[in-house]
mmCIF file of C-alpha atoms and ligand atoms in Angstrom:
data_model
loop_
_atom_site.group_PDB
_atom_site.id
_atom_site.type_symbol
_atom_site.label_atom_id
_atom_site.label_comp_id
_atom_site.label_asym_id
_atom_site.label_seq_id
_atom_site.Cartn_x
_atom_site.Cartn_y
_atom_site.Cartn_z
ATOM 1 C CA MET J 12 -136.664 -45.108 13.604
ATOM 2 C CA THR J 13 -137.759 -45.775 9.998
ATOM 3 C CA SER J 14 -135.665 -48.873 9.003
ATOM 4 C CA ALA J 15 -134.760 -51.990 11.027
ATOM 5 C CA VAL J 16 -131.135 -51.543 10.038
ATOM 6 C CA ARG J 17 -129.540 -49.575 12.863
ATOM 7 C CA PRO J 18 -127.247 -46.811 11.669
ATOM 8 C CA ARG J 19 -123.610 -47.362 12.564
ATOM 9 C CA LEU J 20 -122.008 -44.781 14.801
ATOM 10 C CA LEU J 21 -118.249 -44.539 15.287
ATOM 11 C CA VAL J 22 -117.400 -42.963 18.666
ATOM 12 C CA VAL J 23 -113.769 -41.874 18.710
ATOM 13 C CA HIS J 24 -113.320 -40.845 22.362
ATOM 14 C CA GLN J 25 -114.262 -42.258 25.791
ATOM 15 C CA MET J 26 -117.630 -41.137 27.173
ATOM 16 C CA PRO J 27 -119.456 -41.680 30.516
ATOM 17 C CA THR J 28 -121.580 -44.851 30.244
ATOM 18 C CA GLN J 29 -124.975 -43.161 30.528
ATOM 19 C CA PHE J 30 -124.397 -41.465 27.178
ATOM 20 C CA ILE J 31 -123.114 -44.666 25.547
ATOM 21 C CA HIS J 32 -126.197 -46.530 26.781
ATOM 22 C CA ALA J 33 -128.449 -43.845 25.272
ATOM 23 C CA LEU J 34 -126.673 -44.246 21.932
ATOM 24 C CA GLU J 35 -126.649 -48.052 22.069
ATOM 25 C CA ARG J 36 -130.446 -48.037 22.111
ATOM 26 C CA VAL J 37 -130.494 -46.608 18.588
ATOM 27 C CA PHE J 38 -127.117 -47.145 16.963
ATOM 28 C CA ASP J 39 -124.896 -50.051 16.028
ATOM 29 C CA LEU J 40 -121.984 -48.649 18.015
ATOM 30 C CA ASP J 41 -118.318 -48.854 17.045
ATOM 31 C CA TYR J 42 -117.010 -47.817 20.466
ATOM 32 C CA LYS J 43 -114.008 -48.833 22.514
ATOM 33 C CA ASP J 44 -114.338 -48.067 26.253
ATOM 34 C CA THR J 45 -110.717 -46.988 26.672
ATOM 35 C CA SER J 46 -108.950 -43.688 27.400
ATOM 36 C CA THR J 47 -106.480 -44.526 24.620
ATOM 37 C CA ARG J 48 -106.293 -41.607 22.181
ATOM 38 C CA PHE J 49 -106.644 -43.056 18.661
ATOM 39 C CA THR J 50 -104.278 -41.707 16.012
ATOM 40 C CA HIS J 51 -105.608 -40.346 12.731
ATOM 41 C CA GLU J 52 -104.395 -43.519 10.997
ATOM 42 C CA GLN J 53 -106.146 -45.753 13.574
ATOM 43 C CA ILE J 54 -109.398 -43.822 13.048
ATOM 44 C CA LEU J 55 -109.062 -44.264 9.282
ATOM 45 C CA SER J 56 -108.587 -48.030 9.645
ATOM 46 C CA ARG J 57 -111.634 -48.288 11.915
ATOM 47 C CA ILE J 58 -113.635 -46.411 9.246
ATOM 48 C CA ARG J 59 -112.366 -48.739 6.512
ATOM 49 C CA ALA J 60 -113.182 -51.812 8.641
ATOM 50 C CA ASN J 61 -116.637 -50.590 9.651
ATOM 51 C CA PRO J 62 -117.885 -47.699 7.453
ATOM 52 C CA PRO J 63 -120.056 -45.540 9.720
ATOM 53 C CA ASP J 64 -123.262 -43.596 9.007
ATOM 54 C CA ALA J 65 -122.158 -41.083 11.631
ATOM 55 C CA MET J 66 -119.162 -40.169 13.774
ATOM 56 C CA LEU J 67 -118.892 -38.664 17.277
ATOM 57 C CA PHE J 68 -115.498 -37.143 18.075
ATOM 58 C CA PRO J 69 -113.661 -34.471 20.114
ATOM 59 C CA GLY J 70 -112.291 -31.210 18.767
ATOM 60 C CA GLN J 71 -108.830 -32.715 18.405
ATOM 61 C CA THR J 72 -109.985 -35.142 15.660
ATOM 62 C CA LYS J 73 -109.087 -33.825 12.211
ATOM 63 C CA ILE J 74 -112.024 -34.355 9.860
ATOM 64 C CA ASP J 75 -110.204 -33.751 6.569
ATOM 65 C CA LYS J 76 -110.775 -34.688 2.922
ATOM 66 C CA GLU J 77 -108.826 -37.946 3.338
ATOM 67 C CA LEU J 78 -111.059 -39.104 6.204
ATOM 68 C CA LEU J 79 -114.272 -38.033 4.423
ATOM 69 C CA THR J 80 -113.147 -39.793 1.235
ATOM 70 C CA THR J 81 -112.329 -42.929 3.243
ATOM 71 C CA ALA J 82 -115.777 -42.836 4.833
ATOM 72 C CA GLY J 83 -117.431 -42.446 1.430
ATOM 73 C CA ASP J 84 -121.125 -41.841 0.719
ATOM 74 C CA LYS J 85 -122.341 -43.850 3.727
ATOM 75 C CA LEU J 86 -121.336 -41.055 6.137
ATOM 76 C CA LYS J 87 -124.334 -38.745 6.651
ATOM 77 C CA MET J 88 -123.661 -36.921 9.932
ATOM 78 C CA LEU J 89 -120.842 -35.676 12.118
ATOM 79 C CA ALA J 90 -121.287 -34.924 15.836
ATOM 80 C CA THR J 91 -118.395 -32.856 17.145
ATOM 81 C CA PHE J 92 -117.900 -32.703 20.924
ATOM 82 C CA SER J 93 -117.038 -29.015 20.693
ATOM 83 C CA VAL J 94 -118.304 -25.522 19.906
ATOM 84 C CA GLY J 95 -115.269 -24.941 17.685
ATOM 85 C CA PHE J 96 -115.260 -26.476 14.183
ATOM 86 C CA ASP J 97 -111.886 -25.430 12.745
ATOM 87 C CA HIS J 98 -110.897 -29.128 12.769
ATOM 88 C CA ILE J 99 -113.568 -29.970 10.168
ATOM 89 C CA ASP J 100 -113.264 -29.468 6.376
ATOM 90 C CA LEU J 101 -116.597 -27.668 6.008
ATOM 91 C CA LYS J 102 -116.350 -27.205 2.245
ATOM 92 C CA GLU J 103 -115.892 -30.959 1.731
ATOM 93 C CA CYS J 104 -118.798 -31.720 4.111
ATOM 94 C CA LYS J 105 -121.043 -29.317 2.209
ATOM 95 C CA LYS J 106 -120.086 -30.923 -1.109
ATOM 96 C CA ARG J 107 -120.978 -34.355 0.318
ATOM 97 C CA GLY J 108 -124.194 -33.167 2.008
ATOM 98 C CA ILE J 109 -122.905 -34.239 5.421
ATOM 99 C CA ALA J 110 -124.715 -32.575 8.353
ATOM 100 C CA ILE J 111 -122.772 -31.397 11.416
ATOM 101 C CA GLY J 112 -123.992 -31.187 15.013
ATOM 102 C CA TYR J 113 -121.986 -29.181 17.596
ATOM 103 C CA THR J 114 -122.225 -28.027 21.231
ATOM 104 C CA PRO J 115 -122.452 -24.221 21.605
ATOM 105 C CA GLY J 116 -123.674 -22.469 24.753
ATOM 106 C CA VAL J 117 -123.412 -25.242 27.334
ATOM 107 C CA LEU J 118 -119.654 -24.681 27.832
ATOM 108 C CA THR J 119 -119.687 -20.886 27.931
ATOM 109 C CA ASP J 120 -119.572 -20.608 31.726
ATOM 110 C CA GLY J 121 -116.929 -23.310 32.051
ATOM 111 C CA VAL J 122 -114.624 -21.693 29.516
ATOM 112 C CA ALA J 123 -115.178 -18.204 30.954
ATOM 113 C CA ASP J 124 -114.358 -19.442 34.466
ATOM 114 C CA LEU J 125 -111.170 -21.051 33.196
ATOM 115 C CA ALA J 126 -110.233 -17.851 31.345
ATOM 116 C CA ILE J 127 -110.349 -15.954 34.650
ATOM 117 C CA ALA J 128 -108.277 -18.665 36.352
ATOM 118 C CA LEU J 129 -105.694 -18.500 33.537
ATOM 119 C CA LEU J 130 -105.624 -14.702 33.591
ATOM 120 C CA LEU J 131 -105.042 -14.559 37.365
ATOM 121 C CA ALA J 132 -102.556 -17.468 37.252
ATOM 122 C CA THR J 133 -100.598 -15.533 34.616
ATOM 123 C CA SER J 134 -100.900 -12.005 36.051
ATOM 124 C CA ARG J 135 -100.062 -13.153 39.603
ATOM 125 C CA ARG J 136 -97.356 -15.631 38.525
ATOM 126 C CA VAL J 137 -99.023 -18.587 40.258
ATOM 127 C CA ALA J 138 -96.888 -21.292 38.586
ATOM 128 C CA GLU J 139 -93.651 -19.470 39.537
ATOM 129 C CA ALA J 140 -94.902 -18.978 43.099
ATOM 130 C CA MET J 141 -95.848 -22.659 43.491
ATOM 131 C CA LYS J 142 -92.434 -23.625 42.131
ATOM 132 C CA ALA J 143 -90.741 -21.269 44.664
ATOM 133 C CA VAL J 144 -92.560 -23.056 47.508
ATOM 134 C CA ARG J 145 -91.386 -26.453 46.265
ATOM 135 C CA ASN J 146 -87.754 -25.478 45.637
ATOM 136 C CA GLY J 147 -87.295 -23.616 48.937
ATOM 137 C CA GLN J 148 -87.054 -20.125 47.435
ATOM 138 C CA TRP J 149 -89.891 -18.905 49.697
ATOM 139 C CA GLY J 150 -88.553 -16.648 52.442
ATOM 140 C CA GLN J 151 -85.095 -16.266 50.924
ATOM 141 C CA SER J 152 -85.605 -12.708 49.617
ATOM 142 C CA SER J 153 -86.187 -9.535 51.669
ATOM 143 C CA ASP J 154 -87.201 -7.703 48.501
ATOM 144 C CA ILE J 155 -90.777 -6.470 49.139
ATOM 145 C CA MET J 156 -91.417 -6.692 45.414
ATOM 146 C CA TRP J 157 -90.600 -10.446 45.357
ATOM 147 C CA MET J 158 -93.021 -12.400 43.158
ATOM 148 C CA CYS J 159 -95.104 -9.276 42.480
ATOM 149 C CA GLY J 160 -97.606 -9.500 39.668
ATOM 150 C CA LYS J 161 -99.829 -7.216 37.644
ATOM 151 C CA PRO J 162 -103.037 -5.802 39.132
ATOM 152 C CA LEU J 163 -106.428 -5.997 37.438
ATOM 153 C CA VAL J 164 -107.938 -2.967 39.179
ATOM 154 C CA ASN J 165 -108.395 0.065 36.903
ATOM 155 C CA SER J 166 -107.016 -1.855 33.945
ATOM 156 C CA THR J 167 -108.172 -1.782 30.327
ATOM 157 C CA ILE J 168 -109.281 -5.205 29.083
ATOM 158 C CA GLY J 169 -109.211 -5.941 25.356
ATOM 159 C CA ILE J 170 -111.364 -8.838 24.138
ATOM 160 C CA VAL J 171 -110.835 -10.125 20.595
ATOM 161 C CA GLY J 172 -114.183 -11.725 19.715
ATOM 162 C CA LEU J 173 -117.054 -10.610 21.985
ATOM 163 C CA GLY J 174 -119.259 -13.653 21.318
ATOM 164 C CA GLN J 175 -120.989 -15.691 24.046
ATOM 165 C CA ILE J 176 -117.683 -16.730 25.667
ATOM 166 C CA GLY J 177 -116.032 -13.302 25.268
ATOM 167 C CA LEU J 178 -119.021 -11.593 26.893
ATOM 168 C CA ALA J 179 -119.141 -14.153 29.735
ATOM 169 C CA ILE J 180 -115.467 -13.391 30.443
ATOM 170 C CA ALA J 181 -116.163 -9.641 30.391
ATOM 171 C CA ARG J 182 -119.031 -10.073 32.861
ATOM 172 C CA ARG J 183 -116.757 -12.019 35.210
ATOM 173 C CA LEU J 184 -114.102 -9.282 35.061
ATOM 174 C CA GLN J 185 -116.416 -6.373 35.843
ATOM 175 C CA PRO J 186 -116.451 -7.078 39.640
ATOM 176 C CA PHE J 187 -112.624 -6.748 39.607
ATOM 177 C CA SER J 188 -113.016 -2.922 39.351
ATOM 178 C CA ILE J 189 -111.568 -2.791 35.858
ATOM 179 C CA GLU J 190 -111.606 0.562 34.039
ATOM 180 C CA ARG J 191 -113.154 -0.422 30.710
ATOM 181 C CA ILE J 192 -113.541 -3.180 28.098
ATOM 182 C CA LEU J 193 -112.441 -2.708 24.528
ATOM 183 C CA TYR J 194 -113.506 -5.294 21.978
ATOM 184 C CA SER J 195 -112.819 -5.965 18.320
ATOM 185 C CA GLY J 196 -114.414 -8.290 15.849
ATOM 186 C CA THR J 197 -116.737 -8.463 12.860
ATOM 187 C CA ARG J 198 -119.406 -6.120 14.208
ATOM 188 C CA GLU J 199 -120.323 -3.705 17.011
ATOM 189 C CA LYS J 200 -122.736 -5.056 19.621
ATOM 190 C CA GLN J 201 -125.881 -3.256 20.770
ATOM 191 C CA PHE J 202 -125.933 -2.816 24.566
ATOM 192 C CA ASP J 203 -129.123 -1.737 26.378
ATOM 193 C CA SER J 204 -127.869 -0.555 29.740
ATOM 194 C CA GLU J 205 -126.134 2.803 30.114
ATOM 195 C CA ASN J 206 -123.526 1.055 32.249
ATOM 196 C CA ASP J 207 -122.676 -1.354 29.425
ATOM 197 C CA LYS J 208 -122.607 1.462 26.879
ATOM 198 C CA ARG J 209 -120.018 3.188 29.138
ATOM 199 C CA MET J 210 -118.044 0.000 29.851
ATOM 200 C CA PHE J 211 -117.831 -1.582 26.378
ATOM 201 C CA GLN J 212 -116.089 0.149 23.469
ATOM 202 C CA PHE J 213 -115.866 -1.310 19.929
ATOM 203 C CA VAL J 214 -112.451 -0.503 18.412
ATOM 204 C CA GLU J 215 -110.150 -1.586 15.596
ATOM 205 C CA PHE J 216 -107.877 -4.544 16.353
ATOM 206 C CA ASN J 217 -104.700 -2.409 16.353
ATOM 207 C CA GLU J 218 -106.293 0.163 18.666
ATOM 208 C CA LEU J 219 -107.213 -2.627 21.063
ATOM 209 C CA LEU J 220 -103.593 -3.842 21.035
ATOM 210 C CA ARG J 221 -102.243 -0.338 21.707
ATOM 211 C CA GLN J 222 -104.570 0.484 24.619
ATOM 212 C CA SER J 223 -105.110 -2.826 26.466
ATOM 213 C CA ASP J 224 -103.374 -3.951 29.652
ATOM 214 C CA PHE J 225 -104.865 -7.435 29.228
ATOM 215 C CA VAL J 226 -105.667 -8.870 25.780
ATOM 216 C CA ILE J 227 -107.988 -11.902 25.731
ATOM 217 C CA ILE J 228 -108.478 -14.000 22.598
ATOM 218 C CA ALA J 229 -112.029 -15.423 22.427
ATOM 219 C CA CYS J 230 -112.698 -15.606 18.696
ATOM 220 C CA ALA J 231 -112.943 -18.572 16.303
ATOM 221 C CA LEU J 232 -109.947 -19.788 14.274
ATOM 222 C CA ASN J 233 -110.536 -19.188 10.562
ATOM 223 C CA ASP J 234 -108.719 -17.751 7.546
ATOM 224 C CA GLN J 235 -109.197 -14.190 8.878
ATOM 225 C CA THR J 236 -107.895 -14.887 12.401
ATOM 226 C CA ARG J 237 -105.064 -17.384 11.694
ATOM 227 C CA HIS J 238 -101.793 -15.934 13.094
ATOM 228 C CA MET J 239 -103.422 -12.542 13.652
ATOM 229 C CA PHE J 240 -101.124 -12.307 16.692
ATOM 230 C CA ASN J 241 -97.817 -11.998 14.870
ATOM 231 C CA LYS J 242 -94.648 -9.873 15.173
ATOM 232 C CA GLN J 243 -96.454 -6.716 14.082
ATOM 233 C CA ALA J 244 -99.239 -7.286 16.603
ATOM 234 C CA PHE J 245 -96.820 -7.767 19.507
ATOM 235 C CA GLU J 246 -94.898 -4.626 18.481
ATOM 236 C CA GLN J 247 -98.090 -2.622 19.040
ATOM 237 C CA MET J 248 -98.908 -4.071 22.467
ATOM 238 C CA LYS J 249 -97.823 -2.412 25.752
ATOM 239 C CA ASN J 250 -94.589 -3.806 27.219
ATOM 240 C CA ASP J 251 -96.436 -4.658 30.442
ATOM 241 C CA ALA J 252 -99.441 -6.166 28.643
ATOM 242 C CA ILE J 253 -100.608 -9.725 29.306
ATOM 243 C CA LEU J 254 -102.030 -11.955 26.545
ATOM 244 C CA ILE J 255 -104.592 -14.695 27.307
ATOM 245 C CA ASN J 256 -105.726 -17.299 24.733
ATOM 246 C CA ILE J 257 -108.676 -19.622 25.461
ATOM 247 C CA ALA J 258 -109.743 -19.899 21.787
ATOM 248 C CA ARG J 259 -107.343 -21.706 19.412
ATOM 249 C CA GLY J 260 -103.551 -21.969 19.236
ATOM 250 C CA GLY J 261 -103.529 -21.162 15.507
ATOM 251 C CA ILE J 262 -104.590 -17.551 16.196
ATOM 252 C CA ILE J 263 -101.110 -16.878 17.588
ATOM 253 C CA ASN J 264 -97.803 -17.162 15.723
ATOM 254 C CA GLN J 265 -95.981 -18.975 18.526
ATOM 255 C CA GLU J 266 -92.451 -18.139 17.264
ATOM 256 C CA ALA J 267 -93.369 -14.434 17.346
ATOM 257 C CA LEU J 268 -94.902 -14.896 20.800
ATOM 258 C CA TYR J 269 -91.744 -16.584 22.065
ATOM 259 C CA ASP J 270 -89.636 -13.629 20.880
ATOM 260 C CA ALA J 271 -92.069 -11.078 22.335
ATOM 261 C CA LEU J 272 -92.008 -12.803 25.755
ATOM 262 C CA LYS J 273 -88.242 -13.381 25.668
ATOM 263 C CA ASN J 274 -87.463 -9.768 24.654
ATOM 264 C CA GLY J 275 -89.931 -8.147 27.054
ATOM 265 C CA GLN J 276 -92.138 -6.803 24.271
ATOM 266 C CA ILE J 277 -95.085 -8.001 26.338
ATOM 267 C CA GLN J 278 -95.037 -8.960 30.015
ATOM 268 C CA ALA J 279 -96.569 -12.454 30.004
ATOM 269 C CA ALA J 280 -98.936 -14.855 28.274
ATOM 270 C CA GLY J 281 -101.435 -17.463 29.450
ATOM 271 C CA LEU J 282 -102.417 -20.161 26.951
ATOM 272 C CA ASP J 283 -105.079 -22.877 27.272
ATOM 273 C CA VAL J 284 -104.680 -23.708 23.589
ATOM 274 C CA THR J 285 -101.537 -24.221 21.528
ATOM 275 C CA THR J 286 -100.215 -25.539 18.207
ATOM 276 C CA PRO J 287 -99.874 -28.497 18.257
ATOM 277 C CA GLU J 288 -101.872 -30.027 21.104
ATOM 278 C CA PRO J 289 -100.414 -31.513 23.162
ATOM 279 C CA LEU J 290 -97.446 -29.148 23.073
ATOM 280 C CA PRO J 291 -94.166 -31.117 22.996
ATOM 281 C CA THR J 292 -92.577 -31.021 26.481
ATOM 282 C CA ASP J 293 -89.383 -29.528 25.011
ATOM 283 C CA HIS J 294 -91.239 -26.648 23.301
ATOM 284 C CA PRO J 295 -89.440 -23.269 23.760
ATOM 285 C CA LEU J 296 -92.557 -21.628 25.260
ATOM 286 C CA LEU J 297 -92.329 -24.073 28.177
ATOM 287 C CA SER J 298 -88.869 -22.723 29.031
ATOM 288 C CA LEU J 299 -90.273 -19.249 29.753
ATOM 289 C CA GLU J 300 -91.269 -18.239 33.329
ATOM 290 C CA ASN J 301 -93.632 -15.604 31.914
ATOM 291 C CA CYS J 302 -95.648 -18.118 29.897
ATOM 292 C CA THR J 303 -98.362 -20.111 31.697
ATOM 293 C CA ILE J 304 -99.799 -23.039 29.715
ATOM 294 C CA PHE J 305 -102.866 -25.153 30.557
ATOM 295 C CA PRO J 306 -103.727 -28.404 28.651
ATOM 296 C CA HIS J 307 -106.871 -27.174 26.834
ATOM 297 C CA ILE J 308 -109.187 -27.546 29.833
ATOM 298 C CA GLY J 309 -111.509 -24.619 29.034
ATOM 299 C CA SER J 310 -114.669 -26.682 29.007
ATOM 300 C CA ALA J 311 -113.380 -29.250 31.469
ATOM 301 C CA ASP J 312 -115.961 -28.777 34.148
ATOM 302 C CA VAL J 313 -118.289 -31.685 34.935
ATOM 303 C CA ASN J 314 -121.466 -29.808 34.031
ATOM 304 C CA ALA J 315 -120.172 -28.465 30.755
ATOM 305 C CA ARG J 316 -118.825 -31.818 29.581
ATOM 306 C CA HIS J 317 -121.995 -33.700 30.581
ATOM 307 C CA GLN J 318 -124.146 -31.137 28.782
ATOM 308 C CA MET J 319 -121.873 -31.310 25.729
ATOM 309 C CA ALA J 320 -122.253 -35.104 25.723
ATOM 310 C CA GLN J 321 -126.041 -34.865 26.062
ATOM 311 C CA LEU J 322 -126.164 -32.342 23.212
ATOM 312 C CA CYS J 323 -124.170 -34.735 20.991
ATOM 313 C CA VAL J 324 -126.563 -37.584 21.859
ATOM 314 C CA ASP J 325 -129.607 -35.395 21.129
ATOM 315 C CA ASN J 326 -128.136 -34.087 17.861
ATOM 316 C CA LEU J 327 -127.524 -37.687 16.706
ATOM 317 C CA LEU J 328 -130.874 -39.102 17.829
ATOM 318 C CA ASN J 329 -132.784 -36.221 16.281
ATOM 319 C CA PHE J 330 -130.949 -36.413 12.961
ATOM 320 C CA PHE J 331 -131.528 -40.152 12.582
ATOM 321 C CA SER J 332 -135.194 -39.806 13.483
ATOM 322 C CA GLY J 333 -135.753 -37.065 10.900
ATOM 323 C CA LYS J 334 -136.051 -34.290 13.496
ATOM 324 C CA PRO J 335 -134.004 -31.057 13.534
ATOM 325 C CA MET J 336 -130.813 -31.244 15.600
ATOM 326 C CA VAL J 337 -130.663 -29.206 18.795
ATOM 327 C CA HIS J 338 -127.584 -27.431 17.392
ATOM 328 C CA GLU J 339 -126.753 -27.983 13.728
ATOM 329 C CA LEU J 340 -123.827 -26.026 12.296
ATOM 330 C CA LYS J 341 -124.989 -23.727 9.510
ATOM 331 C CA ILE J 342 -122.077 -24.486 7.173
ATOM 332 C CA ASP J 343 -122.826 -21.550 4.831
ATOM 333 C CA SER J 344 -122.592 -18.940 7.580
ATOM 334 C CA ALA J 345 -119.894 -20.750 9.621
HETATM 335 C C1 8YV E 11 -113.436 -29.213 23.603
HETATM 336 C C2 8YV E 11 -113.264 -26.917 22.653
HETATM 337 O O1 8YV E 11 -113.276 -29.782 24.818
HETATM 338 O O2 8YV E 11 -115.568 -26.855 22.416
HETATM 339 C C3 8YV E 11 -114.483 -26.553 21.924
HETATM 340 O O3 8YV E 11 -114.383 -25.951 20.833
HETATM 341 O O4 8YV E 11 -112.213 -26.561 22.276
HETATM 342 C C4 8YV E 11 -113.369 -27.751 23.851
HETATM 343 O O5 8YV E 11 -114.513 -27.458 24.565
HETATM 344 C C5 8YV E 11 -112.402 -29.780 22.763
HETATM 345 O O6 8YV E 11 -112.653 -29.385 21.472
HETATM 346 C C6 8YV E 11 -112.440 -31.290 22.845
HETATM 347 O O7 8YV E 11 -113.569 -31.800 22.312
#
């Protein structure tokens, strides 16, 4: 550490103590050990009271022009506890020369596991079934089709965004005897094995919508993908198709989704991400039996979250000791 003055680090969310202790050794910490979620206004007043050299925050924290202006020239680095960065005004950060550390890779397995759980919970109507047990519906019907769901076997899976997480989901689905995997995105991937070349097919977005039994959203939210699932998209999907979103709520136009689910344009949807988060408890999507919603727990496995925390600590320590971060966001190509 070059100067005696310890850089000030504002930590917005609660972290396990071992990571706070590691940061305390180097930083003058502005940290409150509470599970309280600080509002945007409360974060701004903490910045005004104690201008930080760096901030550590979760993906829900909006890093906009107002916050960056409030922080002023003292702010040199941002450490986001996420692989996604749609909550950060990248242009403004670039203008101010602010470096950004993020946490790719370490959460891929966690998010892919959760995607499978959400897909099966949605396709096999797990929430409805659990409700039927609690409200005494179980055993009331002699209909052999009671509570039947949609099979995965021999189905066509469509993955929008075959990045690390999209591919990890695809790999987890292959043992379910699926027929094939269609994917869309910015570019076709090169597969080595003959099996993969047979299994994976790069297609246009609309073709993927028309042919898929399950559509999984695993791409980043940006100006190209915002509301790409709109009325026109749902009109092209199969009536018995199931939509899964583990990426970002803003990729789906939720009003159009509500209509598509209500009118049987698609069979069901499973969402781990919504707009806003948390979703208000009286939101129309929560009134639909064929819409399963999780509270953004994609990376919420102990390993993933600990590794994300360690990556944030390493990104911060490296930056303030003049070493390259473990994972620095390349703003120009982001
Ligand atoms: C985070 C996520 O948990 O990494 C991401 O992009 O969405 C989640 O893993 C969330 O952003 C909270 O930090």
